Amino acid sequence: MTTKAKLLAVTIDCAEPKKLAEFYHQITGLDLQYAEEEYAAVGDGTTAIYFGRVPEREPAPWPGPAKQFHLDFRVPDVEKAAEEYIALGATKPDFQPGVTEEGVRWIVLRDPEGHLFCVCPDQS
């Protein structure tokens, strides 16, 4: 039988860990657990997002095959949340596969350092 692992954290490479941790603190409400120039973290005591300094990191083109991951977040109002996150420093790429003629299913954003994340509706 395989030993089951419990997810502790996801670590994101970035140029400015403190700034990126503050951004994710603002959009998720997760506690800012640690914030230094080389390393920062937000979390809830169970699961965390860590940020490690990699100054030469470059964002992957979107859309494109270089994207290795993205985060998904649930919110009560997708369009309102996207507007608020953009005001905090996120950007909205032109390519939006979740926006169709039928309406907005989800919105793709880039955090202030170019990592992709999706703003998704709460489950009904």
C-alpha atoms as one frame of an Amber mdcrd trajectory, in Angstrom:
protein
   0.000   0.000   0.000   1.300   3.485  -0.874   1.887   5.954   1.952  -0.713
   8.708   1.645   0.642  12.251   1.689  -1.168  15.321   2.979  -0.598  18.538
   1.053   1.279  21.050   3.185   1.809  23.853   0.690   2.339  24.923  -2.875
   5.530  26.928  -3.473   5.562  29.614  -6.154   8.807  30.996  -7.564   8.773
  34.782  -7.848  10.990  37.869  -7.869   9.401  39.557  -4.839   8.020  37.089
  -2.268   6.807  39.722   0.217   4.795  41.589  -2.414   3.286  38.439  -3.889
   2.388  37.064  -0.449   0.627  40.346   0.344  -1.349  40.096  -2.922  -2.515
  36.554  -2.134  -3.235  37.542   1.477  -5.537  40.259   0.121  -7.413  38.030
  -2.330  -7.709  34.907  -0.160  -7.836  36.252   3.387  -5.168  33.676   4.321
  -2.921  34.840   7.145   0.408  36.361   6.205   2.530  33.829   8.088   6.007
  34.938   7.075   7.348  37.769   4.914  11.005  38.315   4.123  12.877  39.323
   0.968  13.813  35.719   0.065  10.754  33.859   1.284   7.160  34.501   2.329
   4.043  32.476   3.137   0.283  32.773   3.517  -1.842  30.058   5.054  -4.596
  28.975   7.392  -2.618  26.706   9.715  -3.353  23.639   7.598  -2.457  24.523
   4.033  -0.241  27.309   2.734   1.099  29.036  -0.336   4.845  29.673  -0.114
   6.743  32.197  -2.225  10.442  31.745  -2.940  12.677  34.355  -4.523  13.820
  33.502  -8.059  14.643  36.897  -9.595  15.190  35.612 -13.143  11.820  33.809
 -13.383   9.762  34.765 -16.424   6.016  34.256 -16.825   4.866  31.631 -19.303
   3.005  32.859 -22.385  -0.777  32.459 -22.222  -2.226  30.595 -23.929   0.608
  28.207 -24.504   2.231  24.913 -23.517   4.828  26.494 -21.178   2.235  27.016
 -18.426   2.982  24.459 -15.721   0.253  25.187 -13.186  -2.407  27.641 -12.168
  -4.451  28.187  -9.027  -8.265  28.181  -8.947 -10.224  30.235  -6.423 -13.980
  30.162  -5.747 -15.800  33.458  -5.194 -19.450  34.489  -4.824 -19.316  36.949
  -7.780 -16.707  36.195 -10.469 -16.827  39.519 -12.317 -16.774  41.636  -9.148
 -13.877  39.635  -7.690 -11.906  39.936 -10.942 -12.346  43.727 -10.877 -11.145
  43.868  -7.259  -8.118  41.659  -7.979  -7.180  43.798 -10.967  -7.314  46.850
  -8.681  -4.836  45.005  -6.407  -2.381  44.443  -9.261  -3.637  41.431 -11.242
  -4.017  41.668 -15.012  -6.568  40.076 -17.326  -5.185  38.323 -20.427  -7.095
  38.653 -23.685  -7.608  34.882 -24.026 -10.547  33.949 -21.774 -11.764  30.365
 -22.366 -14.310  30.658 -19.531 -16.092  33.652 -21.063 -18.537  32.579 -23.747
 -21.627  33.952 -25.471 -23.662  32.226 -22.756 -21.887  34.200 -20.034 -18.951
  34.123 -17.651 -18.091  30.690 -16.274 -14.660  31.713 -14.941 -12.081  34.432
 -15.549  -8.357  33.885 -16.038  -6.098  36.468 -14.388  -2.372  36.928 -13.909
  -1.044  37.857 -10.480   1.369  40.825 -10.265   4.275  38.565 -11.319   2.450
  36.859 -14.170   1.342  33.563 -12.579  -2.038  32.500 -13.909  -5.028  31.934
 -11.647  -8.718  31.424 -12.279 -11.598  33.119 -10.519 -14.423  30.565 -10.398
 -17.988  30.735  -9.083 -18.991  29.190  -5.784 -20.554  25.792  -6.287 -24.300
  25.905  -6.449
